[in-house]
Amino acid sequence: MSIESCQIRKLPTISDERGDLSFIESGRHVPFPIERIYYLHDIPAGASRGGHAHKRLKQLIIAISGHFDIVLDDGVSQKRVHLDRANIGLYVCPMIWRELDNFSPGSVCLVLASRPYEEEDYYRNHDEFLADSAGA
Ligand code: TYD
């Protein structure tokens, strides 16, 4: 798995004078069936989140309000992605170490996930991740 597989996905939006309506259908606008939704909110200034990778989990990450950055690392290459639109998602495939930072005040990070919460799916140690990653 490489960070090249982690692509921006534009979500469908219906706009009129009343505002924008965006929508997501499981398996159609995200490349997996959605099994879980979680969101990060009330994030204090200067906080960073993530700091782990997943063995099997696929995710679509959306700045549903405000903006933040995601640093992706496949064990070989890194890239920083800025998310700042409610109708733009970043697909994150398995075996990608990620850190989220630079949260704007009041920002909300919505995550659509392919699997239920499973602690055994996490790499929380970067050296263990590197040992099993594309860079090994
Ligand atoms: P974690 O995934 O480490 O958060 P982040 O990457 O944003 O820093 O999860 C933080 C805590 O929340 C950890 O104890 C696991 C728990 N958690 C759940 O119980 N269910 C979930 O769906 C998620 C994402 C986390």
mmCIF file of C-alpha atoms and ligand atoms in Angstrom:
data_model
loop_
_atom_site.group_PDB
_atom_site.id
_atom_site.type_symbol
_atom_site.label_atom_id
_atom_site.label_comp_id
_atom_site.label_asym_id
_atom_site.label_seq_id
_atom_site.Cartn_x
_atom_site.Cartn_y
_atom_site.Cartn_z
ATOM 1 C CA MET A 1 0.000 0.000 0.000
ATOM 2 C CA SER A 2 1.409 3.393 -0.920
ATOM 3 C CA ILE A 3 0.394 6.978 -0.280
ATOM 4 C CA GLU A 4 -0.310 7.187 -4.033
ATOM 5 C CA SER A 5 -3.435 5.097 -3.280
ATOM 6 C CA CYS A 6 -4.641 7.788 -0.847
ATOM 7 C CA GLN A 7 -6.625 9.985 -3.190
ATOM 8 C CA ILE A 8 -8.854 13.015 -2.816
ATOM 9 C CA ARG A 9 -12.474 12.212 -3.654
ATOM 10 C CA LYS A 10 -14.958 14.928 -4.578
ATOM 11 C CA LEU A 11 -18.369 14.229 -3.087
ATOM 12 C CA PRO A 12 -21.572 15.070 -4.948
ATOM 13 C CA THR A 13 -23.046 18.445 -4.002
ATOM 14 C CA ILE A 14 -26.358 20.043 -4.916
ATOM 15 C CA SER A 15 -26.118 23.824 -4.686
ATOM 16 C CA ASP A 16 -28.849 26.416 -4.803
ATOM 17 C CA GLU A 17 -29.579 29.796 -3.219
ATOM 18 C CA ARG A 18 -30.318 28.047 0.109
ATOM 19 C CA GLY A 19 -26.825 26.569 0.332
ATOM 20 C CA ASP A 20 -25.102 23.319 -0.513
ATOM 21 C CA LEU A 21 -26.240 19.750 0.109
ATOM 22 C CA SER A 22 -23.598 17.023 -0.124
ATOM 23 C CA PHE A 23 -24.243 13.321 0.159
ATOM 24 C CA ILE A 24 -22.404 10.013 0.430
ATOM 25 C CA GLU A 25 -23.737 6.576 -0.487
ATOM 26 C CA SER A 26 -21.914 3.606 1.020
ATOM 27 C CA GLY A 27 -19.916 1.704 -1.583
ATOM 28 C CA ARG A 28 -20.653 4.283 -4.293
ATOM 29 C CA HIS A 29 -19.013 7.558 -3.245
ATOM 30 C CA VAL A 30 -16.671 5.774 -0.863
ATOM 31 C CA PRO A 31 -14.801 2.710 -2.179
ATOM 32 C CA PHE A 32 -15.989 0.433 0.641
ATOM 33 C CA PRO A 33 -19.164 -0.373 2.591
ATOM 34 C CA ILE A 34 -19.394 2.001 5.576
ATOM 35 C CA GLU A 35 -19.430 0.082 8.873
ATOM 36 C CA ARG A 36 -18.683 2.923 11.279
ATOM 37 C CA ILE A 37 -18.754 6.705 11.523
ATOM 38 C CA TYR A 38 -16.815 8.724 14.066
ATOM 39 C CA TYR A 39 -15.840 12.350 14.372
ATOM 40 C CA LEU A 40 -13.287 14.504 16.130
ATOM 41 C CA HIS A 41 -14.631 17.765 17.547
ATOM 42 C CA ASP A 42 -13.888 20.316 20.287
ATOM 43 C CA ILE A 43 -10.213 19.883 19.457
ATOM 44 C CA PRO A 44 -7.993 22.138 21.570
ATOM 45 C CA ALA A 45 -5.537 24.519 19.878
ATOM 46 C CA GLY A 46 -2.263 22.848 18.968
ATOM 47 C CA ALA A 47 -3.563 19.290 19.406
ATOM 48 C CA SER A 48 -2.553 16.491 17.099
ATOM 49 C CA ARG A 49 -4.446 13.231 16.584
ATOM 50 C CA GLY A 50 -3.774 9.945 14.862
ATOM 51 C CA GLY A 51 -0.230 8.718 15.292
ATOM 52 C CA HIS A 52 -1.089 5.204 14.181
ATOM 53 C CA ALA A 53 -1.741 2.982 11.158
ATOM 54 C CA HIS A 54 -4.336 0.304 10.463
ATOM 55 C CA LYS A 55 -3.789 -3.202 9.148
ATOM 56 C CA ARG A 56 -7.110 -3.597 7.325
ATOM 57 C CA LEU A 57 -9.204 -0.487 7.934
ATOM 58 C CA LYS A 58 -10.102 1.804 5.016
ATOM 59 C CA GLN A 59 -11.281 5.331 5.767
ATOM 60 C CA LEU A 60 -12.609 8.460 4.129
ATOM 61 C CA ILE A 61 -11.670 11.561 6.118
ATOM 62 C CA ILE A 62 -13.624 14.801 5.635
ATOM 63 C CA ALA A 63 -13.159 18.290 7.099
ATOM 64 C CA ILE A 64 -16.902 18.613 7.648
ATOM 65 C CA SER A 65 -16.227 22.007 9.297
ATOM 66 C CA GLY A 66 -13.084 24.144 9.369
ATOM 67 C CA HIS A 67 -9.745 22.805 8.221
ATOM 68 C CA PHE A 68 -6.797 20.629 9.268
ATOM 69 C CA ASP A 69 -3.835 18.759 7.816
ATOM 70 C CA ILE A 70 -3.175 15.031 7.504
ATOM 71 C CA VAL A 71 0.374 13.723 7.157
ATOM 72 C CA LEU A 72 0.431 10.336 5.386
ATOM 73 C CA ASP A 73 3.391 7.959 5.620
ATOM 74 C CA ASP A 74 3.608 4.574 3.846
ATOM 75 C CA GLY A 75 6.992 3.714 5.338
ATOM 76 C CA VAL A 76 8.843 5.093 2.306
ATOM 77 C CA SER A 77 7.255 8.429 1.426
ATOM 78 C CA GLN A 78 5.333 11.086 3.292
ATOM 79 C CA LYS A 79 2.912 13.750 2.124
ATOM 80 C CA ARG A 80 0.901 16.458 3.878
ATOM 81 C CA VAL A 81 -2.697 16.959 2.702
ATOM 82 C CA HIS A 82 -4.754 20.019 3.675
ATOM 83 C CA LEU A 83 -8.511 19.396 3.986
ATOM 84 C CA ASP A 84 -10.803 22.418 4.103
ATOM 85 C CA ARG A 85 -14.034 21.535 2.277
ATOM 86 C CA ALA A 86 -17.116 19.645 3.471
ATOM 87 C CA ASN A 87 -17.513 17.970 0.075
ATOM 88 C CA ILE A 88 -13.922 16.726 -0.292
ATOM 89 C CA GLY A 89 -12.804 13.452 1.268
ATOM 90 C CA LEU A 90 -9.368 11.893 1.561
ATOM 91 C CA TYR A 91 -9.365 8.133 1.073
ATOM 92 C CA VAL A 92 -6.795 6.475 3.353
ATOM 93 C CA CYS A 93 -6.027 2.839 2.536
ATOM 94 C CA PRO A 94 -4.664 0.260 5.006
ATOM 95 C CA MET A 95 -0.985 0.336 6.092
ATOM 96 C CA ILE A 96 -0.677 4.129 6.129
ATOM 97 C CA TRP A 97 0.670 5.896 9.221
ATOM 98 C CA ARG A 98 -1.256 9.139 9.701
ATOM 99 C CA GLU A 99 -1.017 12.233 11.899
ATOM 100 C CA LEU A 100 -3.642 14.991 11.958
ATOM 101 C CA ASP A 101 -2.681 18.512 13.041
ATOM 102 C CA ASN A 102 -3.187 22.238 12.389
ATOM 103 C CA PHE A 103 -6.876 22.021 13.355
ATOM 104 C CA SER A 104 -8.661 25.338 12.959
ATOM 105 C CA PRO A 105 -10.804 26.461 15.921
ATOM 106 C CA GLY A 106 -14.178 24.694 15.862
ATOM 107 C CA SER A 107 -13.142 22.255 13.148
ATOM 108 C CA VAL A 108 -14.796 18.858 12.903
ATOM 109 C CA CYS A 109 -13.155 15.815 11.329
ATOM 110 C CA LEU A 110 -15.642 13.236 10.071
ATOM 111 C CA VAL A 111 -14.343 9.714 9.409
ATOM 112 C CA LEU A 112 -16.207 7.024 7.470
ATOM 113 C CA ALA A 113 -14.674 3.629 8.190
ATOM 114 C CA SER A 114 -14.885 0.176 6.610
ATOM 115 C CA ARG A 115 -14.772 -1.799 9.855
ATOM 116 C CA PRO A 116 -15.939 -1.572 13.460
ATOM 117 C CA TYR A 117 -13.494 -0.371 16.091
ATOM 118 C CA GLU A 118 -10.894 -3.097 16.638
ATOM 119 C CA GLU A 119 -7.841 -2.255 18.741
ATOM 120 C CA GLU A 120 -6.008 -5.255 17.220
ATOM 121 C CA ASP A 121 -6.225 -3.565 13.806
ATOM 122 C CA TYR A 122 -3.944 -0.726 14.998
ATOM 123 C CA TYR A 123 -0.212 -0.224 14.736
ATOM 124 C CA ARG A 124 0.484 2.222 17.547
ATOM 125 C CA ASN A 125 4.253 1.772 17.418
ATOM 126 C CA HIS A 126 5.945 3.358 14.393
ATOM 127 C CA ASP A 127 8.860 0.907 14.398
ATOM 128 C CA GLU A 128 6.449 -2.051 14.293
ATOM 129 C CA PHE A 129 4.579 -0.356 11.457
ATOM 130 C CA LEU A 130 7.824 0.206 9.541
ATOM 131 C CA ALA A 131 8.849 -3.423 10.017
ATOM 132 C CA ASP A 132 5.612 -4.599 8.336
ATOM 133 C CA SER A 133 5.166 -1.750 5.817
ATOM 134 C CA ALA A 134 6.089 -1.268 2.182
ATOM 135 C CA GLY A 135 9.433 0.105 3.300
ATOM 136 C CA ALA A 136 10.452 -3.092 5.105
HETATM 137 P P1 TYD B 1 -7.727 6.759 18.425
HETATM 138 O O1 TYD B 1 -8.126 6.020 17.174
HETATM 139 O O2 TYD B 1 -6.368 6.467 18.987
HETATM 140 O O3 TYD B 1 -7.884 8.334 18.185
HETATM 141 P P2 TYD B 1 -7.008 9.376 17.338
HETATM 142 O O4 TYD B 1 -6.339 8.624 16.252
HETATM 143 O O5 TYD B 1 -7.967 10.380 16.833
HETATM 144 O O6 TYD B 1 -6.035 10.040 18.238
HETATM 145 O O7 TYD B 1 -8.854 6.518 19.525
HETATM 146 C C1 TYD B 1 -8.837 7.222 20.749
HETATM 147 C C2 TYD B 1 -9.588 6.394 21.773
HETATM 148 O O8 TYD B 1 -10.942 6.216 21.374
HETATM 149 C C3 TYD B 1 -9.001 4.999 21.959
HETATM 150 O O9 TYD B 1 -9.102 4.675 23.344
HETATM 151 C C4 TYD B 1 -9.934 4.100 21.177
HETATM 152 C C5 TYD B 1 -11.257 4.832 21.255
HETATM 153 N N1 TYD B 1 -12.091 4.629 20.071
HETATM 154 C C6 TYD B 1 -13.238 3.858 20.168
HETATM 155 O O10 TYD B 1 -13.591 3.321 21.229
HETATM 156 N N2 TYD B 1 -14.029 3.710 19.043
HETATM 157 C C7 TYD B 1 -13.696 4.284 17.853
HETATM 158 O O11 TYD B 1 -14.439 4.114 16.840
HETATM 159 C C8 TYD B 1 -12.490 5.051 17.767
HETATM 160 C C9 TYD B 1 -12.068 5.702 16.479
HETATM 161 C C10 TYD B 1 -11.726 5.202 18.906
#
